[in-house]
Coordinates of C-alpha atoms in Angstrom, one line a residue:
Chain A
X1 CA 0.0 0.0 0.0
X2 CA 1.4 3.7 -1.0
X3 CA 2.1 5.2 2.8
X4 CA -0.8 6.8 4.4
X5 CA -0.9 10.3 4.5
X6 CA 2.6 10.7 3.5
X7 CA 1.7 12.3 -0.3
X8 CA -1.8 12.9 -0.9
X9 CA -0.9 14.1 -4.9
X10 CA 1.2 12.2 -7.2
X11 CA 4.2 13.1 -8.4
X12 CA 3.7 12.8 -12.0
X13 CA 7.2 10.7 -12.8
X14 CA 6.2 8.0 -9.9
X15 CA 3.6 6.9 -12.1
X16 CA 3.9 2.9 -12.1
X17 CA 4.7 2.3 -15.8
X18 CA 2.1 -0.4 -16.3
X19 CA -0.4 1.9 -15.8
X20 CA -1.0 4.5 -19.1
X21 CA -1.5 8.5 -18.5
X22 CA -5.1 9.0 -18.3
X23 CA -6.1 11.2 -21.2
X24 CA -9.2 13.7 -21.7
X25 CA -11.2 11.0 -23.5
X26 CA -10.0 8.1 -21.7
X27 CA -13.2 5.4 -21.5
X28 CA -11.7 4.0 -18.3
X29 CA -13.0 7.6 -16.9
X30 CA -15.9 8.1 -18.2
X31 CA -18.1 7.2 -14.9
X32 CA -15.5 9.3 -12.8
X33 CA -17.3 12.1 -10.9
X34 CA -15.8 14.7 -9.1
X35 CA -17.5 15.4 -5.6
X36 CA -17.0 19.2 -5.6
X37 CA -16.6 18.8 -1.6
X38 CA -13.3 16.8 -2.3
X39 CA -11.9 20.2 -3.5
X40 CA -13.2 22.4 -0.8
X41 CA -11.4 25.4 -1.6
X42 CA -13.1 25.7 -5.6
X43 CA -16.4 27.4 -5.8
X44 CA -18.7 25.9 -8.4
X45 CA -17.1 28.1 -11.6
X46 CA -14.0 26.8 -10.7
X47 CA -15.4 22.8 -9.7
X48 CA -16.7 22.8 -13.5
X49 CA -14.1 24.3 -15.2
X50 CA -11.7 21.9 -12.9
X51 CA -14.2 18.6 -14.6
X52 CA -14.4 19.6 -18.2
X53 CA -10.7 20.7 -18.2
X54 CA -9.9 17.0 -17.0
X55 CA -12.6 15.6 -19.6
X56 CA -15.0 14.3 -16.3
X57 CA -18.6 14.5 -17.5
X58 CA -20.2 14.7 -14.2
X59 CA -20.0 16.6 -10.9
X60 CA -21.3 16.2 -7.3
X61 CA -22.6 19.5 -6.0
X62 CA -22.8 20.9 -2.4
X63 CA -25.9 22.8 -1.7
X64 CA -23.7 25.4 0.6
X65 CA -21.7 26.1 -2.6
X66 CA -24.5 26.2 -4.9
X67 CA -26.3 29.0 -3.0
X68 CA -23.3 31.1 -2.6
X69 CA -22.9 31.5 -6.5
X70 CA -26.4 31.1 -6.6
X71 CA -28.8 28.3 -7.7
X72 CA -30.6 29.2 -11.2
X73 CA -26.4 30.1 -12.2
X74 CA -25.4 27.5 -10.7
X75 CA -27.8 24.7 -12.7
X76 CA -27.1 26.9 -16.1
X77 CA -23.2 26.7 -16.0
X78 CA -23.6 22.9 -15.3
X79 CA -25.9 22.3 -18.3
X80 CA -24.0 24.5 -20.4
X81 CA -20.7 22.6 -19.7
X82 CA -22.5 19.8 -20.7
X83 CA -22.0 18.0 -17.3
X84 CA -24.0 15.6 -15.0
X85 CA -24.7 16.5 -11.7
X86 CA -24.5 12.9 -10.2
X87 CA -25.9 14.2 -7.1
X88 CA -26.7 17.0 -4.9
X89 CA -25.5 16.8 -1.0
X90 CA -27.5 16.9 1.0
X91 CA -30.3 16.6 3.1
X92 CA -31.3 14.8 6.0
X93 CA -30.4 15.6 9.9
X94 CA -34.1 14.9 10.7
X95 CA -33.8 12.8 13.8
X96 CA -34.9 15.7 16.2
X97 CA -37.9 13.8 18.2
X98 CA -38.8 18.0 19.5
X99 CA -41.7 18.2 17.0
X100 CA -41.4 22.0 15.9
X101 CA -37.5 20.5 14.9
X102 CA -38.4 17.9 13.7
X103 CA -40.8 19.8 11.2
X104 CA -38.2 22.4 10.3
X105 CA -36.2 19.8 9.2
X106 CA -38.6 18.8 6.9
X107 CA -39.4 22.4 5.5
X108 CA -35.5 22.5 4.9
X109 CA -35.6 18.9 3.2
X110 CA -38.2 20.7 1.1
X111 CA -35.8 23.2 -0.3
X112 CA -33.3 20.8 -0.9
X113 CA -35.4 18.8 -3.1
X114 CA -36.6 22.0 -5.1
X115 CA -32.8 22.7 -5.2
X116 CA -31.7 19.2 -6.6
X117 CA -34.5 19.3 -9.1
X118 CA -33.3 23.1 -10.4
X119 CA -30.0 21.4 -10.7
X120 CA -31.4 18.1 -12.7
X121 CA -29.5 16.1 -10.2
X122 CA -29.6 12.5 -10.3
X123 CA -30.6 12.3 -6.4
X124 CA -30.5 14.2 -3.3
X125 CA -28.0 12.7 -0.8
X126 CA -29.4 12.5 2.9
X127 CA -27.4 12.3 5.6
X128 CA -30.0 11.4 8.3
X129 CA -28.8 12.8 11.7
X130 CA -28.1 11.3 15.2
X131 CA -29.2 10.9 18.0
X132 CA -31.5 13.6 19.0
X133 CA -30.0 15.9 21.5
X134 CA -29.6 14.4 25.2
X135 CA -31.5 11.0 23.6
X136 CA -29.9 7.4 23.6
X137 CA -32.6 6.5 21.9
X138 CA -31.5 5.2 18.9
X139 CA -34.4 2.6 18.1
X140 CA -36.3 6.1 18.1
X141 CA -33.7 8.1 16.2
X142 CA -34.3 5.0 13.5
X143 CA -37.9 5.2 13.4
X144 CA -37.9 9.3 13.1
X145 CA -35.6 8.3 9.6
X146 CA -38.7 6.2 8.2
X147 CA -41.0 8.8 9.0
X148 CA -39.3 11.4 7.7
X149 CA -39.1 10.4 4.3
X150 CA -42.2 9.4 4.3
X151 CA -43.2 12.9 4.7
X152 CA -41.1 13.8 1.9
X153 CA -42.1 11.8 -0.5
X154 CA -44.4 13.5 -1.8
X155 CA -42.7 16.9 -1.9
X156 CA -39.7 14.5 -4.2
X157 CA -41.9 12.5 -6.0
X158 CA -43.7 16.1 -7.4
X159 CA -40.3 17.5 -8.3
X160 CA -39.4 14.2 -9.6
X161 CA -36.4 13.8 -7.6
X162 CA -34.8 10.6 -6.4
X163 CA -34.2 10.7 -2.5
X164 CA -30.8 9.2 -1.7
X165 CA -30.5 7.5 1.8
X166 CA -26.8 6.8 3.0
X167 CA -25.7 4.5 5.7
X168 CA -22.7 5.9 7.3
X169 CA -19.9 4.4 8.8
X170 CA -20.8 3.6 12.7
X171 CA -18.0 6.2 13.7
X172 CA -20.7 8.3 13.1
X173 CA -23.8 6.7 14.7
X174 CA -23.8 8.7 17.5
X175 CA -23.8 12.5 16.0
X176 CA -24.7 12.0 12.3
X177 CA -26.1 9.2 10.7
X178 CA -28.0 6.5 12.9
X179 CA -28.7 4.6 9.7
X180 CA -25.2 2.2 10.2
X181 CA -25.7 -0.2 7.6
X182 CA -26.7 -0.8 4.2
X183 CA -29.3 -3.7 5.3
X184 CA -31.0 -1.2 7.1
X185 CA -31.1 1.5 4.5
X186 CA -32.9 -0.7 2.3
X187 CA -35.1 -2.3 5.4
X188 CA -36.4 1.5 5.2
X189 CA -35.8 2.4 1.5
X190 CA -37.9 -0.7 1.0
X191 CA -41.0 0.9 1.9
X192 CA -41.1 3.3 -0.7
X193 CA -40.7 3.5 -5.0
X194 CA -37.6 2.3 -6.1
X195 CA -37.8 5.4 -8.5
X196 CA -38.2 7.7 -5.6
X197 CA -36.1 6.5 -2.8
X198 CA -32.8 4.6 -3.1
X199 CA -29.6 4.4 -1.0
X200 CA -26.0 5.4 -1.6
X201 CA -22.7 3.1 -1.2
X202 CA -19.9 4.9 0.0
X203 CA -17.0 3.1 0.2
X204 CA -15.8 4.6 3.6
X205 CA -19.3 3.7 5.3
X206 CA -19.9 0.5 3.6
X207 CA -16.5 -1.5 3.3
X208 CA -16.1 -3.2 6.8
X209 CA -19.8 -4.7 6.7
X210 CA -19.2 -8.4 6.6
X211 CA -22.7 -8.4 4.8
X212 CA -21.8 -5.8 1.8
X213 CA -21.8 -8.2 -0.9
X214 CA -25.1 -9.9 -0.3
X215 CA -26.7 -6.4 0.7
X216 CA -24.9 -5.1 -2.6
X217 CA -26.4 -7.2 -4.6
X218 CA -30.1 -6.5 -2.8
X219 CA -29.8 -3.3 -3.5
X220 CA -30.3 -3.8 -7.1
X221 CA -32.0 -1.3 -8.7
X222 CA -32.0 0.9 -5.5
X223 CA -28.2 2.0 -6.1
X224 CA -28.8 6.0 -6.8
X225 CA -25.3 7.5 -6.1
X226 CA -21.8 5.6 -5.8
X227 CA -19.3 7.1 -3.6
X228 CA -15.7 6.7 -2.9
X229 CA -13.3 7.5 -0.7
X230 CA -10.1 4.9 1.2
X231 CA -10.1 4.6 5.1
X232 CA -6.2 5.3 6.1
X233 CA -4.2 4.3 9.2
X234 CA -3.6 5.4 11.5
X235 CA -7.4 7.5 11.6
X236 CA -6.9 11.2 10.8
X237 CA -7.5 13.0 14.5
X238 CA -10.5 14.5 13.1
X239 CA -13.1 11.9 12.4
X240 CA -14.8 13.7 10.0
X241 CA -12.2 14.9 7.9
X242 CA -10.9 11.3 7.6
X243 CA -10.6 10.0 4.8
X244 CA -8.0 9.0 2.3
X245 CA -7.3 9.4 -1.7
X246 CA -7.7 5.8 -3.2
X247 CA -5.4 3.9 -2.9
X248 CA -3.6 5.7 0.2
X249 CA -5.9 3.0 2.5
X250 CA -7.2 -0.5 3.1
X251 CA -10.7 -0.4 1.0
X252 CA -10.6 -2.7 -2.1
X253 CA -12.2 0.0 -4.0
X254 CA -12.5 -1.9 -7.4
X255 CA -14.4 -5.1 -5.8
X256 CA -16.5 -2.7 -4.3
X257 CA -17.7 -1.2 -7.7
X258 CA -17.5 -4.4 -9.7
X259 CA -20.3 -5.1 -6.9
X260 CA -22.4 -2.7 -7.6
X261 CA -21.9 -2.8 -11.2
X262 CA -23.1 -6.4 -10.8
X263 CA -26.1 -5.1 -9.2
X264 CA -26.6 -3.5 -12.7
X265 CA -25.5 -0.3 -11.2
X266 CA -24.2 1.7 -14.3
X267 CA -24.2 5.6 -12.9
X268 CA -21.4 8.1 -12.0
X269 CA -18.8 6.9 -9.9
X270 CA -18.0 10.1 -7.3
X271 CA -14.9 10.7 -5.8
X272 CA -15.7 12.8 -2.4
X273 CA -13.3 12.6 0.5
X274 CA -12.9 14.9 3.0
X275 CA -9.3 15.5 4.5
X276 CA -7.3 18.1 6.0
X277 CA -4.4 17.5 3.8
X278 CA -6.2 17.2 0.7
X279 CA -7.9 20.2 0.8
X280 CA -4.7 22.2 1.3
X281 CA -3.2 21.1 -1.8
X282 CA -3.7 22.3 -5.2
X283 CA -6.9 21.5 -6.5
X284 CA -6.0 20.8 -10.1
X285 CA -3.1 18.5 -8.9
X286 CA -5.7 16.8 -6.4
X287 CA -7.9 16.1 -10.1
X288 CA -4.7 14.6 -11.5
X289 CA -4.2 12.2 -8.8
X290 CA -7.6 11.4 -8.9
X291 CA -7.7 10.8 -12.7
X292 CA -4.3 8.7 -11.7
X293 CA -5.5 6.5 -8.7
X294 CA -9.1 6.3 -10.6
X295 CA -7.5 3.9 -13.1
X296 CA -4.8 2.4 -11.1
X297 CA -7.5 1.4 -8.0
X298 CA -11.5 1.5 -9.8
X299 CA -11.8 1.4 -13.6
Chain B
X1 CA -26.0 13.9 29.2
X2 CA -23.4 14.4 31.3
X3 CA -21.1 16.9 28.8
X4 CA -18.2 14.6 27.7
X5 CA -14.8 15.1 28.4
X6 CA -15.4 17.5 31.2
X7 CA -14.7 15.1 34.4
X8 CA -13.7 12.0 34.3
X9 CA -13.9 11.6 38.2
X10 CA -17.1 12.1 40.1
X11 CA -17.2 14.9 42.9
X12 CA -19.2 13.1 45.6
X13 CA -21.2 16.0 46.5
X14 CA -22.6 16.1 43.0
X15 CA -24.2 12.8 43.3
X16 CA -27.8 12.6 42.2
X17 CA -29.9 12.5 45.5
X18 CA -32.1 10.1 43.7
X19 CA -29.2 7.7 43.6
X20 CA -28.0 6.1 46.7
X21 CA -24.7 5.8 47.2
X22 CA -23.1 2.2 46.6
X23 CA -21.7 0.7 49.9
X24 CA -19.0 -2.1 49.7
X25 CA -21.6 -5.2 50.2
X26 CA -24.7 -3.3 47.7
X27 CA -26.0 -6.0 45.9
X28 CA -26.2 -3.6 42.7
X29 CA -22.9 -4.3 42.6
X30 CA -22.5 -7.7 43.2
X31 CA -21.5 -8.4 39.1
X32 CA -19.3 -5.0 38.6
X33 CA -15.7 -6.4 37.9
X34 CA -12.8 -4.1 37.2
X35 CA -11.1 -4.4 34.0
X36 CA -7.9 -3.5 35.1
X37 CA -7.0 -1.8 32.0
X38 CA -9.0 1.3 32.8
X39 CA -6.9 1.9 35.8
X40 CA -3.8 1.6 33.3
X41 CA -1.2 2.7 36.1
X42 CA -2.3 -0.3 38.6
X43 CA -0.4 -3.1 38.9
X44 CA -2.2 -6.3 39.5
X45 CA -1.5 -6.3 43.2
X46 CA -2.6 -2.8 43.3
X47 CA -5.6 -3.8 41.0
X48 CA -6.7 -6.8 43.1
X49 CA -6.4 -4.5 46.6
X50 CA -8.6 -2.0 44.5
X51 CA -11.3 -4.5 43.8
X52 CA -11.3 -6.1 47.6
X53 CA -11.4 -2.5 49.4
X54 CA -14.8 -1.7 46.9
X55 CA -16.5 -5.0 47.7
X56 CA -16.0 -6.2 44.0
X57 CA -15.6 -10.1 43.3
X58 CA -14.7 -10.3 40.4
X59 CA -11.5 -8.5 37.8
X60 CA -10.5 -9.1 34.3
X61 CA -6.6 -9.1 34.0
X62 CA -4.6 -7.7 31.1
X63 CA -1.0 -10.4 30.0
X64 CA 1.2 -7.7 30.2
X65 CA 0.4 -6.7 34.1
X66 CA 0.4 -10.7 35.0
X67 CA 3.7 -11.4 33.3
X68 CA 5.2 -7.9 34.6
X69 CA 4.0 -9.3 38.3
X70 CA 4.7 -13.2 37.8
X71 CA 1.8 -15.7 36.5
X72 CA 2.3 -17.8 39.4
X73 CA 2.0 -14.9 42.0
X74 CA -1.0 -13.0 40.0
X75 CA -2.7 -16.6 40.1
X76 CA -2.5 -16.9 44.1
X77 CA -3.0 -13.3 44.9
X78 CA -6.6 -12.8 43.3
X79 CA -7.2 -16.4 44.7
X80 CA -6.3 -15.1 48.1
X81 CA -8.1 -12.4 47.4
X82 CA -11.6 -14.4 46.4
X83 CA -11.7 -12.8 43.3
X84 CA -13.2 -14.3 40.4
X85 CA -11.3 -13.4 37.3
X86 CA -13.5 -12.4 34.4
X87 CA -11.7 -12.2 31.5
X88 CA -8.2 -12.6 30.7
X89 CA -7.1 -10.2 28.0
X90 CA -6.3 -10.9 25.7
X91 CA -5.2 -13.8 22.8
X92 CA -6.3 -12.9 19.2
X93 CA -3.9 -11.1 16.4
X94 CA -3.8 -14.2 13.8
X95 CA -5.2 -13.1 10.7
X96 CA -1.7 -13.0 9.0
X97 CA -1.7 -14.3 5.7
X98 CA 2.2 -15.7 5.9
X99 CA 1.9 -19.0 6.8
X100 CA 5.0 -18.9 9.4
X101 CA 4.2 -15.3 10.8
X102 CA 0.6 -17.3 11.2
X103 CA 2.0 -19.9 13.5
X104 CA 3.7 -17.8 15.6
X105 CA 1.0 -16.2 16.7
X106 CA -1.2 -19.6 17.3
X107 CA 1.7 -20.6 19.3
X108 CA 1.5 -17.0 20.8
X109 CA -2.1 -17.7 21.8
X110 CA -1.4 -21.6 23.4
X111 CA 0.5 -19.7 25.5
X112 CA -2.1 -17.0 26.3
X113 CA -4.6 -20.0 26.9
X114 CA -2.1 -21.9 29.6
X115 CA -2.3 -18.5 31.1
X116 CA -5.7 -18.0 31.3
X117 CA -6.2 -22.0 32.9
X118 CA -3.6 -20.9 35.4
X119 CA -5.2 -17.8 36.4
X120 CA -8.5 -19.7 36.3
X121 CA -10.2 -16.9 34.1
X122 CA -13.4 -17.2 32.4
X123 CA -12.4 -16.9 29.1
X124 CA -9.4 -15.7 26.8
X125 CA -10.6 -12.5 25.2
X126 CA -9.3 -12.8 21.4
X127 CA -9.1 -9.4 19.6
X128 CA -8.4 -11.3 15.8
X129 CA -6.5 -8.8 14.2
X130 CA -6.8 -6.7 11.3
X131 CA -6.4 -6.6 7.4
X132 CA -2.9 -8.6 6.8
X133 CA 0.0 -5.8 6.2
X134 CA -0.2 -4.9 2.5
X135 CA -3.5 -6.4 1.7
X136 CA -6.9 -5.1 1.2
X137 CA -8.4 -8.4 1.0
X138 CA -10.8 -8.7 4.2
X139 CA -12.7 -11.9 3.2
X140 CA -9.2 -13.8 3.6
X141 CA -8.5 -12.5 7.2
X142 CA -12.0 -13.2 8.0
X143 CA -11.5 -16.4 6.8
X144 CA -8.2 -16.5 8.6
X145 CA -9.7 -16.2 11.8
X146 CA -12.1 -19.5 11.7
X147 CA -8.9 -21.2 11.1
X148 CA -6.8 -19.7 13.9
X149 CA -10.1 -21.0 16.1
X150 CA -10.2 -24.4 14.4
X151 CA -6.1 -24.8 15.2
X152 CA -6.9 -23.4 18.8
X153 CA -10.0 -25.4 20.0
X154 CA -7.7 -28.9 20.9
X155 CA -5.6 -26.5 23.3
X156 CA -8.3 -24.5 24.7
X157 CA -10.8 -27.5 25.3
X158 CA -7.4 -29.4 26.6
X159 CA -6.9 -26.5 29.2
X160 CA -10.6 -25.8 30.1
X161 CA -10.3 -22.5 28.7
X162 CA -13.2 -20.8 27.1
X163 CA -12.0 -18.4 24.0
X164 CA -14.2 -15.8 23.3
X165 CA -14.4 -14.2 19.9
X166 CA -14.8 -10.0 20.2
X167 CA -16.5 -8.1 17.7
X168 CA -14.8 -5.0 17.1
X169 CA -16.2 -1.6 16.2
X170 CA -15.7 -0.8 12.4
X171 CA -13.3 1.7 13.6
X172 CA -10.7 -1.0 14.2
X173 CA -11.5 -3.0 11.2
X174 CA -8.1 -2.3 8.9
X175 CA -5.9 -2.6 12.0
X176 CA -7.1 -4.6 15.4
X177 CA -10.1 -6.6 14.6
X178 CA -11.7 -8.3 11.2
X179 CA -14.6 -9.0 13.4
X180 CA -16.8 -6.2 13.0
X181 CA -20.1 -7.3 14.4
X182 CA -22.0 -10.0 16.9
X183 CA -23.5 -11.4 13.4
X184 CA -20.3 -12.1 12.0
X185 CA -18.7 -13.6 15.7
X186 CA -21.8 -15.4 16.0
X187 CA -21.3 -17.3 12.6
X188 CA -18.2 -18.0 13.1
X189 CA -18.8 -19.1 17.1
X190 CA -21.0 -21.5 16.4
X191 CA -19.0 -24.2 14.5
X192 CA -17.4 -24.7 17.7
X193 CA -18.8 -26.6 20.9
X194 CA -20.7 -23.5 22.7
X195 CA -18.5 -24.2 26.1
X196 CA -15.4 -24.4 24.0
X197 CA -16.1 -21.2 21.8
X198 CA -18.3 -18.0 23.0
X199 CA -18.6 -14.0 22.3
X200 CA -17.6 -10.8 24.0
X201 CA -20.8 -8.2 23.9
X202 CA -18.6 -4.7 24.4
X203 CA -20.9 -2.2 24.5
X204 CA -18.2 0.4 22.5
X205 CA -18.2 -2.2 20.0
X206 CA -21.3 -2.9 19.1
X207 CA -23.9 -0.3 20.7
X208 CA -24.8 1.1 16.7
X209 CA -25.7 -2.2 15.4
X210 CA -29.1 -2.3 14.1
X211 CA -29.3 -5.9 14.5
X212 CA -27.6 -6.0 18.1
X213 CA -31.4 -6.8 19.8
X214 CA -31.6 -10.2 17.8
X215 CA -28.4 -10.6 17.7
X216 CA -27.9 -10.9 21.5
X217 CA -31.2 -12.5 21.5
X218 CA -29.3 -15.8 19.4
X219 CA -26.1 -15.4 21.6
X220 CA -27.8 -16.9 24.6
X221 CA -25.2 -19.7 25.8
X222 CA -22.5 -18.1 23.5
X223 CA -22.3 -14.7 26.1
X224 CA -18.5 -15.3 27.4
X225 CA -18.1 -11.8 28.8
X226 CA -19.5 -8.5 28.7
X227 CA -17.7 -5.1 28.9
X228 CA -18.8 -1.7 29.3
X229 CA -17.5 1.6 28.1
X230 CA -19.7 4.6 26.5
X231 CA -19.0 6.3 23.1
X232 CA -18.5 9.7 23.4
X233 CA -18.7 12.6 21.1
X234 CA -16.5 14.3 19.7
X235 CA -14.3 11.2 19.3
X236 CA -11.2 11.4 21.4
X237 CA -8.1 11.8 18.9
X238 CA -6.5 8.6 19.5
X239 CA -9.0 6.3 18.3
X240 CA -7.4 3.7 20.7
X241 CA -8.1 5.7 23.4
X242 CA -11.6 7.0 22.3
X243 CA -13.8 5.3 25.2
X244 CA -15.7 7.2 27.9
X245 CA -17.2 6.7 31.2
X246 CA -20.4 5.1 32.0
X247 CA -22.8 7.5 31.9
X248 CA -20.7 10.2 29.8
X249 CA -21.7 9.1 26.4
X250 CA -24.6 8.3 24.0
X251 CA -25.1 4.6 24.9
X252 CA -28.5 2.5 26.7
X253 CA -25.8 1.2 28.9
X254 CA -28.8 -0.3 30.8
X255 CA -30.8 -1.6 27.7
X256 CA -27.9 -3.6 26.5
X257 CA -27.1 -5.3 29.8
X258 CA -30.6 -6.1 29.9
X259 CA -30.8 -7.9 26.6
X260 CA -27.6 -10.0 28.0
X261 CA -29.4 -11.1 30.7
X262 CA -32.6 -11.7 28.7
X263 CA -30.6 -14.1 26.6
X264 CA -29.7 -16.0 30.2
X265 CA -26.1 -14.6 30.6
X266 CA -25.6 -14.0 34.6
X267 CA -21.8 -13.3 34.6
X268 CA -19.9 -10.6 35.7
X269 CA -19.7 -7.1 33.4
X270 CA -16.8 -5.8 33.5
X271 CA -15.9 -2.1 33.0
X272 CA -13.1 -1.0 30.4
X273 CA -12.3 1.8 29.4
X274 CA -9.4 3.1 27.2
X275 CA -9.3 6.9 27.7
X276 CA -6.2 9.1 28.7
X277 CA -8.0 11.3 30.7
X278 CA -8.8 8.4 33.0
X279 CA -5.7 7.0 32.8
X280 CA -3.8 10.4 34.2
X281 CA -6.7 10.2 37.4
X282 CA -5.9 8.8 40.6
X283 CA -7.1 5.2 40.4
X284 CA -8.6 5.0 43.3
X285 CA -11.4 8.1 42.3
X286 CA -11.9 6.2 39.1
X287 CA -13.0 3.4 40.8
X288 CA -15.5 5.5 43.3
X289 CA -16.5 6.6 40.0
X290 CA -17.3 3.3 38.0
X291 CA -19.2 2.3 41.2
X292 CA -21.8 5.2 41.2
X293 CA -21.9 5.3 37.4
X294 CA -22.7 1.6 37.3
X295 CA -25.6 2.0 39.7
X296 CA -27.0 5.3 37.7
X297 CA -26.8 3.7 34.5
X298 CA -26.4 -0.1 34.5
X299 CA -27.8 -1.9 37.4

């Protein structure tokens, strides 16, 4: 394995030599989208220009960088570069059992949707939300999940907008995502058109679950965003900027996708980590080594 | 919730009035054993003289503290003492893929499980081990570790020492432990004879499984030791060290114990926490400390 942490870009001349340069038109990265959040520094001019410079044909937007160049911009310089947006992140954080917060949450949830559907995005990623505040509840934290999109499925279904639920890695159980596995994702995703709700595998959330090929392959059809990101060693001291480039970690990233390609999964492929080092270096030579590792690790 | 991280030591005075406080014969207490890894500075003299001044019975040792004192010695004093030891920690690390680095450490763990018949514990906690160095392929370890279990059982069943399989928190799955959930120990548990081979429930292990009700529920017989920490947020940096105090954290402490003893396991529950702050506090405060906790929020 390439040392964690030691070089998050790639010095172009340490390129193993059975591995060809990557070039604008490559096919090998042709399902390769760039989670704008992986480059935190670009605002959404510069994500785009950043994709079609390195001949990606899909992005992953943030909603918090969306509205700062504003939304109807936003959704015309996409579609006028021609790009995918492979999703929109995100909603969710509706676990509040307080009623009047719990509702809120909804009304924001609302927005969101209206916001992935200016955008054309292929779904709206939800982060759910932990534990409500002072609760160790979690059986109740669960069931508030259910019944929140329940209540927005309507609102999606309307804006024809494919709701995105995403088990995250148990690290983050406790303070933002009770939903832990992808068996339960789809135990609530389930309950609801396949066309209108579906879940999302992330590599870093999914890759230890001693069940993920079997729940891989049950989530057939219900596959509405691929993420990817390595877990590294030793863990980053921030949990939730810890993630790695692929190939820097431990995550067989390629089995991963030839599962859910096997699941007939044939949609963008989004790089998104978040990581202290990586979003200190230059964004353009963070793209490079993603275009790099992309082939070397996934395609 | 208590506000985590600010005081890892009760002051007396600011015990709940609705919570009386434990004396040295309370029955609440009467299955509360010290792991003495929480009290990280104690040697196990100063361990065992710990539990006996606080009325426990019972104390899971670590190998390191009963070689650093003498097997032989550590076996009479907690028998002089009365105690019962719960757990002896801890056998495990043999998922390596190199067939001779592989029998070093099952002859590593005969060892560990002559100790634990010697000390008369319960059972030989086994922490498996992660990923093998340099490989991202986590169906062989897992595999790796039935194996190590097949090649152990003559030993173990030979010494009348129980081995009990831990499920580790996903956090540790590249580097400490394959085994990331009660499903996963279970299957792999029950090839073996149920006195031969049983499970560690670990409450900062598996407190975010959704499946952890039935799970427990299908342990019943397999239950070789319970341990108790709480997860606390935001994660300690060293994710070694990232446990909390009973009653600091997001965890039903209580629920959990219950569903042990709803699937018939009367045992002892040990306490172990890993956190620096608690290791730099006088040991003897901790232990006031794990005695009112445990009555607030366990028994």
């Amino acid at each position: 394995l390439t040392a964690p942490g030691t070089q998050v870009v790639d010095i172009p001349s340490g390129l193993p030599a059975t591995v060809s340069s990557p070039t604008a038109d490559d096919p090998r990265l042709r399902r390769l989208a760039l989670n704008q959040k992986t480059i935190e520094r670009w605002s959404v001019p510069e994500a785009v220009a950043g994709c079609v410079r390195t001949g990606l044909e899909a992005i992953g937007l943030w909603r918090e960088a969306v509205q700062a160049y504003g939304l109807a911009d936003s959704a015309r310089l996409v579609a006028d570069a021609g790009l995918r947006v492979s999703s929109l992140c995100r909603g969710g954080f509706f676990t509040s059992l307080d009623d009047a917060a719990w509702k809120r949450a909804l009304e924001a949830n609302r927005r969101a949707i209206e916001e992935a559907a200016t955008l054309g995005a292929e779904c709206l990623v939800l982060v759910v939300g932990g534990l409500a505040t002072g609760s160790r509840d979690l059986p109740a934290a669960r069931t508030r999940v259910a019944e929140s999109i329940h209540e927005l499925l309507p609102h999606a279904v309307e804006h024809g907008v494919r709701l995105a639920l995403e088990p995250m890695h148990p690290i983050y159980t406790a303070d933002r995502g009770v939903v832990a596995t992808l068996s339960e994702a789809l135990d609530i995703a389930e309950r609801f058109p396949v066309d209108a709700v579906g879940v999302v595998v992330d590599s870093f959330h999914v890759w230890w679950d001693p069940q993920i090929d079997s729940q891989i392959a049950r989530a057939a059809g219900r596959i509405a965003s691929v993420q990817l990101a390595d877990w590294i060693t030793p863990l980053p001291h921030d949990a939730l900027l810890a993630r790695g480039m692929l190939g820097d970690g431990h995550i067989d990233l390629r089995r991963l996708v030839a599962l859910c390609d096997q699941a007939g999964y044939t949609g963008d492929i989004e790089v998104e980590i978040f990581n202290a080092d990586i979003w200190a270096a230059d964004g353009a030579a963070v793209l490079e080594t993603i275009r790099r590792r992309f082939i070397e690790h996934v395609s």
